[in-house]
Coordinates of C-alpha atoms in Angstrom, one line a residue:
X1 CA -35.0 13.7 -17.6
X2 CA -32.7 13.3 -20.4
X3 CA -29.2 11.8 -19.8
X4 CA -26.5 12.6 -22.2
X5 CA -23.4 10.4 -22.7
X6 CA -20.7 12.1 -24.8
X7 CA -17.7 10.4 -26.3
X8 CA -14.4 11.0 -24.1
X9 CA -12.4 13.6 -25.7
X10 CA -9.2 13.2 -23.5
X11 CA -6.3 12.1 -25.6
X12 CA -6.0 8.3 -25.3
X13 CA -9.1 7.8 -23.1
X14 CA -10.9 4.6 -24.1
X15 CA -13.5 4.2 -21.4
X16 CA -17.2 5.2 -21.7
X17 CA -19.3 6.6 -18.8
X18 CA -22.3 4.1 -19.4
X19 CA -22.3 0.6 -20.9
X20 CA -25.3 -1.0 -22.7
X21 CA -26.2 -3.1 -19.7
X22 CA -26.5 0.0 -17.4
X23 CA -28.6 1.8 -20.2
X24 CA -31.5 -0.6 -19.3
X25 CA -31.1 0.1 -15.5
X26 CA -31.2 4.0 -16.1
X27 CA -34.2 3.6 -18.3
X28 CA -36.0 1.7 -15.5
X29 CA -35.3 4.7 -13.3
X30 CA -37.4 6.8 -15.5
X31 CA -34.5 8.5 -17.5
X32 CA -34.3 9.0 -21.4
X33 CA -30.7 8.0 -22.5
X34 CA -28.9 9.6 -25.4
X35 CA -25.4 8.8 -26.4
X36 CA -22.9 10.1 -28.9
X37 CA -22.0 7.9 -31.9
X38 CA -19.1 5.5 -31.2
X39 CA -18.8 6.8 -27.7
X40 CA -18.2 3.1 -26.5
X41 CA -16.5 1.6 -29.5
X42 CA -12.9 1.9 -27.9
X43 CA -14.3 -0.2 -25.0
X44 CA -15.8 -2.7 -27.3
X45 CA -19.4 -1.5 -27.0
X46 CA -20.8 -0.6 -30.3
X47 CA -23.9 1.7 -31.2
X48 CA -26.0 -1.5 -32.0
X49 CA -25.7 -2.5 -28.4
X50 CA -26.8 0.6 -27.0
X51 CA -29.7 0.9 -29.4
X52 CA -30.8 -2.5 -28.4
X53 CA -30.8 -1.4 -24.8
X54 CA -33.0 1.5 -25.3
X55 CA -30.6 4.3 -25.9
X56 CA -30.8 7.0 -28.6
X57 CA -27.8 7.6 -30.8
X58 CA -26.7 11.0 -31.7
X59 CA -23.9 12.1 -34.1
X60 CA -23.9 15.8 -33.2
X61 CA -22.6 16.7 -29.6
X62 CA -24.6 20.1 -29.7
X63 CA -27.8 18.1 -30.4
X64 CA -26.8 15.6 -27.7
X65 CA -26.3 18.3 -25.0
X66 CA -29.5 20.3 -26.0
X67 CA -32.1 19.8 -23.4
X68 CA -29.9 17.4 -21.4
X69 CA -30.7 17.3 -17.7
X70 CA -27.8 15.0 -16.6
X71 CA -24.5 14.7 -18.6
X72 CA -22.3 11.5 -17.6
X73 CA -18.6 11.3 -18.3
X74 CA -15.4 9.7 -17.1
X75 CA -13.0 12.5 -17.5
X76 CA -13.6 16.2 -16.6
X77 CA -14.4 18.5 -19.5
X78 CA -11.4 20.2 -21.0
X79 CA -10.9 23.6 -19.6
X80 CA -9.2 25.0 -22.7
X81 CA -10.3 24.0 -26.2
X82 CA -9.3 25.2 -29.6
X83 CA -12.4 24.0 -31.4
X84 CA -16.2 24.5 -31.4
X85 CA -16.7 21.4 -29.2
X86 CA -16.1 23.0 -25.9
X87 CA -18.2 20.8 -23.8
X88 CA -18.8 23.3 -20.9
X89 CA -20.1 26.0 -23.1
X90 CA -22.5 23.5 -24.6
X91 CA -24.0 22.5 -21.2
X92 CA -27.1 24.5 -20.3
X93 CA -27.6 26.2 -17.0
X94 CA -29.2 23.8 -14.5
X95 CA -27.7 20.7 -16.0
X96 CA -26.2 18.2 -13.8
X97 CA -22.6 17.0 -14.5
X98 CA -21.3 13.7 -13.1
X99 CA -17.7 12.6 -13.8
X100 CA -14.2 12.8 -12.1
X101 CA -13.3 16.3 -11.4
X102 CA -10.5 16.4 -8.9
X103 CA -11.7 19.8 -7.4
X104 CA -8.5 20.3 -5.3
X105 CA -6.3 20.3 -8.4
X106 CA -8.8 22.2 -10.7
X107 CA -10.0 25.3 -9.0
X108 CA -10.3 27.0 -12.4
X109 CA -12.4 24.3 -13.8
X110 CA -14.8 24.4 -10.8
X111 CA -15.1 28.3 -11.3
X112 CA -16.0 27.8 -15.0
X113 CA -18.7 25.3 -14.1
X114 CA -20.0 27.6 -11.6
X115 CA -20.2 30.4 -14.0
X116 CA -22.1 28.3 -16.3
X117 CA -24.4 27.3 -13.5
X118 CA -23.8 23.5 -14.0
X119 CA -24.5 21.4 -10.9
X120 CA -21.5 19.2 -10.7
X121 CA -20.9 15.9 -8.7
X122 CA -17.5 14.6 -8.5
X123 CA -17.1 10.8 -8.5
X124 CA -13.8 11.3 -6.9
X125 CA -15.0 13.0 -3.6
X126 CA -17.6 10.4 -2.7
X127 CA -16.8 9.5 0.9
X128 CA -15.2 6.2 1.6
X129 CA -17.8 4.9 4.0
X130 CA -19.7 1.5 4.1
X131 CA -22.8 2.9 2.6
X132 CA -21.1 4.5 -0.3
X133 CA -19.0 1.6 -1.3
X134 CA -21.3 0.7 -4.3
X135 CA -20.6 4.2 -5.7
X136 CA -16.8 4.4 -4.9
X137 CA -15.5 4.8 -8.4
X138 CA -12.0 5.5 -7.0
X139 CA -11.7 2.0 -5.4
X140 CA -13.1 0.4 -8.8
X141 CA -10.6 2.2 -10.9
X142 CA -7.7 1.6 -8.4
X143 CA -8.4 -2.1 -8.3
X144 CA -7.9 -2.2 -12.0
X145 CA -5.0 0.0 -12.1
X146 CA -3.1 -2.2 -9.5
X147 CA -3.8 -5.2 -11.6
X148 CA -2.5 -3.5 -14.8
X149 CA 0.5 -2.1 -13.2
X150 CA 1.7 -5.7 -12.6
X151 CA 0.8 -6.7 -16.2
X152 CA 2.8 -3.7 -17.7
X153 CA 5.8 -4.5 -15.4
X154 CA 5.8 -8.0 -16.5
X155 CA 5.8 -6.9 -20.1
X156 CA 8.7 -4.7 -19.7
X157 CA 10.6 -6.9 -17.2
X158 CA 10.8 -9.7 -19.8
X159 CA 11.7 -12.6 -17.3
X160 CA 9.6 -15.1 -15.4
X161 CA 7.7 -14.1 -12.3
X162 CA 7.6 -17.5 -10.9
X163 CA 10.6 -19.5 -9.9
X164 CA 11.5 -22.8 -12.0
X165 CA 13.9 -25.6 -11.6
X166 CA 14.7 -27.0 -15.2
X167 CA 17.2 -29.4 -16.5
X168 CA 19.3 -26.4 -17.6
X169 CA 19.4 -24.9 -14.0
X170 CA 17.3 -23.0 -11.5
X171 CA 15.3 -19.8 -12.4
X172 CA 14.9 -17.5 -9.4
X173 CA 11.6 -16.0 -8.9
X174 CA 11.1 -12.1 -9.4
X175 CA 11.0 -10.0 -6.3
X176 CA 8.3 -7.3 -6.3
X177 CA 8.0 -4.5 -3.8
X178 CA 4.6 -2.7 -3.5
X179 CA 4.5 0.5 -1.7
X180 CA 1.2 1.3 -0.4
X181 CA -1.5 -1.1 0.5
X182 CA -4.7 0.6 -0.6
X183 CA -7.0 -0.7 -3.0
X184 CA -4.6 -0.5 -5.9
X185 CA -1.6 -1.7 -3.8
X186 CA -3.6 -4.9 -2.5
X187 CA -4.6 -5.5 -6.2
X188 CA -1.0 -5.4 -7.3
X189 CA 0.2 -7.6 -4.4
X190 CA -2.6 -10.3 -5.3
X191 CA -1.7 -10.2 -9.0
X192 CA 2.1 -10.4 -8.5
X193 CA 1.7 -13.1 -6.0
X194 CA -0.6 -15.2 -8.3
X195 CA 2.1 -14.9 -11.0
X196 CA 4.4 -16.6 -8.7
X197 CA 6.8 -13.6 -7.7
X198 CA 8.1 -13.1 -4.2
X199 CA 6.1 -10.1 -3.0
X200 CA 6.8 -7.6 -0.3
X201 CA 4.4 -5.0 0.8
X202 CA 4.9 -1.7 2.8
X203 CA 2.3 0.9 4.2
X204 CA 2.6 3.4 6.9
X205 CA -0.7 2.2 8.2
X206 CA -0.1 -0.8 10.4
X207 CA -3.7 -1.9 10.3
X208 CA -3.2 -3.1 6.7
X209 CA -0.5 -5.7 7.8
X210 CA -3.2 -8.5 8.0
X211 CA -4.5 -7.6 4.6
X212 CA -1.0 -8.1 3.1
X213 CA -0.3 -11.2 5.1
X214 CA -3.6 -12.7 4.0
X215 CA -2.3 -12.5 0.3
X216 CA 0.7 -14.5 1.4
X217 CA 2.9 -11.6 0.9
X218 CA 5.6 -10.2 3.3
X219 CA 4.9 -7.2 5.2
X220 CA 7.9 -4.8 5.7
X221 CA 7.3 -3.0 9.1
X222 CA 9.4 -0.2 10.7
X223 CA 9.9 -0.1 14.5
X224 CA 7.7 3.0 15.1
X225 CA 4.8 3.5 17.2
X226 CA 3.4 6.5 15.1
X227 CA -0.1 6.4 13.8
X228 CA -0.4 6.9 10.1
X229 CA -4.1 6.6 9.6
X230 CA -5.7 9.6 8.2
X231 CA -9.0 10.7 7.2
X232 CA -11.2 8.9 4.6
X233 CA -9.0 5.7 4.7
X234 CA -5.9 7.5 3.4
X235 CA -2.5 7.7 5.0
X236 CA -1.4 11.1 6.6
X237 CA 1.9 12.9 6.4
X238 CA 4.3 11.2 8.7
X239 CA 7.1 12.8 10.9
X240 CA 10.6 13.4 9.7
X241 CA 12.0 10.6 11.8
X242 CA 9.5 8.1 10.5
X243 CA 10.3 9.3 6.9
X244 CA 14.0 9.0 7.4
X245 CA 13.7 5.4 8.5
X246 CA 11.2 4.6 5.7
X247 CA 13.6 5.9 3.2
X248 CA 16.4 3.9 4.5
X249 CA 14.2 0.9 4.2
X250 CA 13.5 1.8 0.5
X251 CA 17.1 2.2 -0.1
X252 CA 17.9 -1.3 1.1
X253 CA 14.9 -2.9 -0.8
X254 CA 15.8 -1.1 -3.9
X255 CA 19.0 -3.1 -4.2
X256 CA 17.4 -6.4 -3.8
X257 CA 14.0 -6.2 -5.7
X258 CA 13.4 -6.5 -9.5
X259 CA 10.1 -4.4 -9.6
X260 CA 8.8 -1.7 -7.5
X261 CA 5.1 -0.5 -7.7
X262 CA 4.2 2.7 -5.9
X263 CA 0.8 3.8 -5.0
X264 CA 1.3 6.5 -2.4
X265 CA -1.1 9.4 -2.6
X266 CA -2.1 12.0 0.1
X267 CA -5.3 13.9 -1.0
X268 CA -4.9 17.5 -1.8
X269 CA -1.0 17.4 -2.1
X270 CA 1.6 16.4 -4.6
X271 CA 2.6 12.7 -4.6
X272 CA 5.4 12.2 -2.0
X273 CA 8.8 11.3 -3.4
X274 CA 9.8 7.8 -2.2
X275 CA 12.1 6.5 -4.7
X276 CA 15.0 8.8 -5.3
X277 CA 17.3 9.0 -8.1
X278 CA 20.0 7.4 -6.0
X279 CA 17.7 4.5 -5.3
X280 CA 17.0 4.1 -9.0
X281 CA 20.7 4.1 -9.7
X282 CA 21.3 1.3 -7.1
X283 CA 18.8 -1.0 -8.7
X284 CA 19.8 -3.9 -10.9
X285 CA 19.9 -3.3 -14.6
X286 CA 16.7 -4.5 -16.3
X287 CA 14.6 -3.7 -13.1
X288 CA 11.1 -1.9 -13.5
X289 CA 9.3 0.8 -11.5
X290 CA 5.6 1.4 -12.1
X291 CA 4.6 4.7 -10.6
X292 CA 0.7 4.8 -10.1
X293 CA 1.1 8.5 -8.7
X294 CA 2.6 9.7 -12.0
X295 CA -0.4 12.0 -12.7
X296 CA 0.1 13.7 -9.4
X297 CA 3.9 14.1 -9.7
X298 CA 5.0 10.6 -9.1
X299 CA 6.5 8.7 -6.2
X300 CA 9.7 8.3 -8.2
X301 CA 11.9 11.4 -8.6
X302 CA 12.6 10.4 -12.3
X303 CA 9.0 9.5 -13.3
X304 CA 7.9 11.1 -16.5
X305 CA 4.1 11.1 -16.6
X306 CA 2.2 9.4 -19.7
X307 CA 5.6 7.8 -20.7
X308 CA 8.2 5.1 -20.0
X309 CA 11.5 6.3 -19.5
X310 CA 14.8 4.3 -18.9
X311 CA 17.3 5.7 -16.3
X312 CA 20.4 3.8 -15.1
X313 CA 19.2 0.7 -16.9
X314 CA 15.8 0.9 -14.9
X315 CA 12.6 1.3 -16.9
X316 CA 10.2 3.7 -15.2
X317 CA 6.5 3.4 -16.2
X318 CA 4.5 6.6 -15.7
X319 CA 1.4 5.8 -17.4
X320 CA -1.7 7.8 -16.2
X321 CA -4.2 5.7 -18.0
X322 CA -4.0 2.2 -16.7
X323 CA -7.6 1.7 -16.0
X324 CA -8.2 2.9 -19.7
X325 CA -6.0 0.1 -20.8
X326 CA -8.6 -2.3 -19.5
X327 CA -11.5 -0.2 -21.1
X328 CA -14.3 -2.9 -21.2
X329 CA -14.1 -3.8 -17.5
X330 CA -13.2 -0.3 -16.3
X331 CA -16.2 1.1 -18.1
X332 CA -18.5 -1.6 -16.7
X333 CA -17.4 -1.0 -13.1
X334 CA -17.5 2.8 -13.5
X335 CA -21.0 2.6 -15.1
X336 CA -22.2 0.3 -12.1
X337 CA -21.0 3.2 -9.7
X338 CA -22.8 5.7 -11.8
X339 CA -25.9 3.7 -11.7
X340 CA -25.9 3.3 -7.9
X341 CA -25.4 7.0 -7.5
X342 CA -28.4 7.9 -9.7
X343 CA -30.4 5.4 -7.9
X344 CA -29.6 7.3 -4.6
X345 CA -30.4 10.8 -6.5
X346 CA -33.8 9.2 -7.7
X347 CA -35.5 7.8 -4.5
X348 CA -38.9 7.8 -6.5
X349 CA -37.5 6.2 -9.6
X350 CA -39.5 8.6 -11.7
X351 CA -36.6 10.0 -13.6
X352 CA -36.3 13.2 -11.4
X353 CA -33.1 13.5 -9.4
X354 CA -33.2 15.3 -6.1
X355 CA -29.8 16.8 -4.7
X356 CA -30.5 16.1 -1.0
X357 CA -27.7 18.1 0.7
X358 CA -28.6 16.6 4.0
X359 CA -27.3 13.3 2.7
X360 CA -23.7 12.7 3.7
X361 CA -22.8 11.0 0.4
X362 CA -24.4 13.5 -2.0
X363 CA -23.2 16.5 0.0
X364 CA -19.7 15.3 -0.3
X365 CA -20.0 14.4 -3.9
X366 CA -21.5 17.8 -4.9
X367 CA -18.8 20.3 -5.6
X368 CA -20.7 22.9 -7.7
X369 CA -24.5 23.8 -6.7
X370 CA -26.6 26.5 -8.1
X371 CA -23.8 28.4 -9.5
X372 CA -21.7 28.4 -6.4
X373 CA -18.6 26.3 -5.6
X374 CA -19.6 24.2 -2.3
X375 CA -16.5 22.2 -2.4
X376 CA -14.5 22.8 0.9
X377 CA -17.0 25.1 2.3
X378 CA -18.1 24.0 6.0
X379 CA -21.5 23.0 4.7
X380 CA -19.8 20.7 2.1
X381 CA -16.8 19.6 4.1
X382 CA -16.2 15.8 4.1
X383 CA -17.5 13.7 6.9
X384 CA -14.8 13.7 9.5
X385 CA -13.6 10.5 11.0
X386 CA -13.7 10.7 14.8
X387 CA -10.5 10.5 16.7
X388 CA -9.6 7.3 18.4
X389 CA -10.1 9.0 21.8
X390 CA -13.5 10.2 20.7
X391 CA -14.6 7.0 19.4
X392 CA -13.5 5.4 22.9
X393 CA -15.7 7.8 24.7
X394 CA -18.7 7.1 22.5
X395 CA -18.4 3.4 23.0
X396 CA -17.2 3.3 26.5
X397 CA -19.8 1.9 29.1
X398 CA -20.8 4.2 31.9
X399 CA -18.6 4.1 34.9
X400 CA -19.7 1.8 37.6
X401 CA -18.5 0.9 41.2
X402 CA -16.4 -2.2 40.3
X403 CA -16.3 -3.2 44.0
X404 CA -20.0 -3.2 44.2
X405 CA -20.6 -4.9 40.8
X406 CA -18.2 -7.7 41.8
X407 CA -19.9 -8.3 45.4
X408 CA -23.4 -8.3 43.7
X409 CA -22.3 -10.8 41.2
X410 CA -20.7 -13.2 43.8
X411 CA -23.8 -12.8 45.9
X412 CA -26.1 -13.9 42.8
X413 CA -23.8 -16.8 42.0
X414 CA -24.0 -18.1 45.6
X415 CA -27.8 -18.0 45.5
X416 CA -27.9 -19.6 42.2
X417 CA -25.7 -22.5 43.4
X418 CA -27.8 -22.9 46.6
X419 CA -31.1 -23.1 44.5
X420 CA -29.5 -25.6 42.1
X421 CA -28.1 -27.8 44.9
X422 CA -31.5 -27.8 46.6
X423 CA -33.3 -29.0 43.5
X424 CA -30.7 -31.6 42.9
X425 CA -31.0 -32.8 46.5
X426 CA -34.8 -32.9 46.1
X427 CA -34.4 -35.0 43.0
X428 CA -32.1 -37.3 44.5
X429 CA -34.4 -37.9 47.6
X430 CA -37.4 -38.7 45.6
X431 CA -36.3 -40.0 42.3
X432 CA -35.5 -43.5 41.3
X433 CA -31.8 -44.7 41.3
X434 CA -32.1 -45.3 37.4
X435 CA -33.1 -41.6 36.9
X436 CA -30.1 -40.2 38.8
X437 CA -27.9 -42.3 36.6
X438 CA -29.4 -41.0 33.4
X439 CA -29.3 -37.5 34.8
X440 CA -25.6 -37.8 35.5
X441 CA -24.9 -39.2 32.0
X442 CA -26.7 -36.4 30.3
X443 CA -25.0 -33.7 32.4
X444 CA -21.5 -35.1 31.6
X445 CA -22.4 -35.4 27.9
X446 CA -23.6 -31.7 27.8
X447 CA -20.4 -30.6 29.6
X448 CA -17.9 -32.7 27.4
X449 CA -19.9 -31.7 24.2
X450 CA -19.5 -28.0 25.0
X451 CA -15.8 -28.3 26.0
X452 CA -14.8 -30.5 23.0
X453 CA -16.7 -29.2 20.1
X454 CA -18.9 -25.9 20.9
X455 CA -15.8 -24.3 22.4
X456 CA -13.8 -24.7 19.2
X457 CA -13.0 -21.3 17.4
X458 CA -15.3 -20.4 14.6
X459 CA -12.3 -20.0 12.3
X460 CA -12.4 -23.8 12.0
X461 CA -16.3 -24.0 12.2
X462 CA -19.0 -21.9 11.3
X463 CA -21.2 -21.0 14.2
X464 CA -24.0 -23.1 13.0
X465 CA -21.6 -26.1 12.4
X466 CA -20.1 -25.9 15.9
X467 CA -23.6 -26.0 17.5
X468 CA -24.9 -28.9 15.5
X469 CA -21.6 -30.9 16.2
X470 CA -22.0 -30.0 19.9
X471 CA -25.5 -31.5 20.0
X472 CA -24.4 -34.5 18.1
X473 CA -21.6 -35.1 20.5
X474 CA -24.1 -34.8 23.5
X475 CA -26.3 -37.5 21.8
X476 CA -23.4 -39.9 20.7
X477 CA -21.8 -39.8 24.1
X478 CA -25.1 -40.6 25.9
X479 CA -25.7 -43.4 23.4
X480 CA -22.3 -45.0 23.8
X481 CA -23.0 -45.2 27.5
X482 CA -26.3 -46.9 27.0
X483 CA -25.5 -49.2 24.1
X484 CA -24.6 -52.0 26.5
X485 CA -27.8 -51.9 28.4
X486 CA -29.5 -55.1 29.2
X487 CA -32.8 -53.8 27.5
X488 CA -33.0 -54.7 23.8
X489 CA -35.0 -51.6 23.1
X490 CA -32.5 -49.3 24.8
X491 CA -29.5 -50.9 23.0
X492 CA -31.3 -50.7 19.5
X493 CA -32.1 -47.1 20.1
X494 CA -28.6 -46.3 21.2
X495 CA -27.0 -48.0 18.2
X496 CA -29.3 -46.1 15.8
X497 CA -28.4 -42.8 17.6
X498 CA -24.7 -43.5 17.3
X499 CA -25.0 -44.3 13.6
X500 CA -27.1 -41.2 12.8
X501 CA -24.9 -38.8 15.0
X502 CA -21.7 -40.4 13.5
X503 CA -22.9 -39.6 10.0
X504 CA -23.8 -35.9 11.1
X505 CA -20.4 -35.3 12.6
X506 CA -18.4 -36.8 9.8
X507 CA -20.3 -34.7 7.3
X508 CA -20.0 -31.6 9.3
X509 CA -16.2 -32.0 9.3
X510 CA -16.2 -32.8 5.5
X511 CA -18.3 -29.7 4.8
X512 CA -15.8 -27.6 6.9
X513 CA -12.7 -29.2 5.1
X514 CA -14.4 -28.1 1.7
X515 CA -15.0 -24.6 3.0
X516 CA -11.3 -24.4 4.0
X517 CA -10.1 -25.7 0.6
X518 CA -11.8 -22.7 -0.9
X519 CA -9.0 -20.5 0.5
X520 CA -6.2 -22.7 -0.7
X521 CA -4.6 -21.9 -4.3

């Protein structure tokens, strides 16, 4: 099969769907790869690099699309064009298009692709499940967008992020509020924190609290017991009471912080308004708002998509191309997502793709198939996340009679104690006195070793480290009790045991200390 990669025609788009390093991977899967001239030049990938990787360079888009079985893009094809390079009309029936589509927002585009009988896989509808993480282009791009949002804010803010104490006086650190702790939000929090700012994070989903705290940021929490988790890892629309409390929180924070970064999106709906005009007016002059939801309407009431506007002395960044502003890395990550998807589509690695509609990942990604729009139909509905009650029922153990179970367990314990007592009595009657002394030492060493070392939480030890230290403690305690023996042989063996186990325990704690230092900045 032939894979065609055209140059992105969306104004200002600098990314490319496939990088030279991924071309070789596609060739290994059995595909022939053709790419339009200068398709990757804006992302710092020239034609020579693609040719070296095995791709064919074509300067005519009509020739590129002719006979193409698969077309890989970043942006969706333009629905309305005023020139002769209308990409959809150049696609042959039966071609498979893979790119961002946003099917909920673009029903007319879906219909046009269906009329052209172009099978279409949307990179933005791949389900957010563990098996599909390597294909999750939304997360890849969101990670870059969150990072770039902080860089753009720092550029406009024009002041230090980190606090400083100089001979001329003290410089206070910048205060940053990040609303939404998804992939983009967490990336923004980590970046702002690494630059030295005081960072606060907010999300309606309480389960992200630990993630925010792990980045040494402050988590702003509302005193509400409402569950905000929706399907696919997104937040859901909250109740009016919750929203009112949320807006009151943002009103207070707007007066204090220097930079606000918003990332709130609800699939299939316009971006919720979180920062009102009144909040913007209350912010300090020179403050900055970066609205990552600008393309879907914006989280700020005054956001202007694709531009920077200044309202009441506050700069509002509404860029819709933040990943494109880091084109080399964005292209590399997106190309890797594409390669993983094609690997799933080509199980035999013979250059022939198979749209297995029984596979939940492929089924969710496929929005047009055999000339029909399959997006949102029951057969292609996204995989639903089970409700908490249903999950609890699925994982709950079968009901048992608690009284009977407890009684049986107590009886077994009594029988076990009687057997062990009988064995110890038998050993005590017939074994030499010296043997009983050694046995007592061994049992005590085992007990102390378990309680002192093995029982330590694995947050301070790896499981293997705790086990080896427990064994070492058993040995060293026994050896210390025997090192004063009247027998020279026993004394020397005990001394050697003490030396070796001491080395092992000290080394174990040294390794643990080095591991913990990896998490310190």
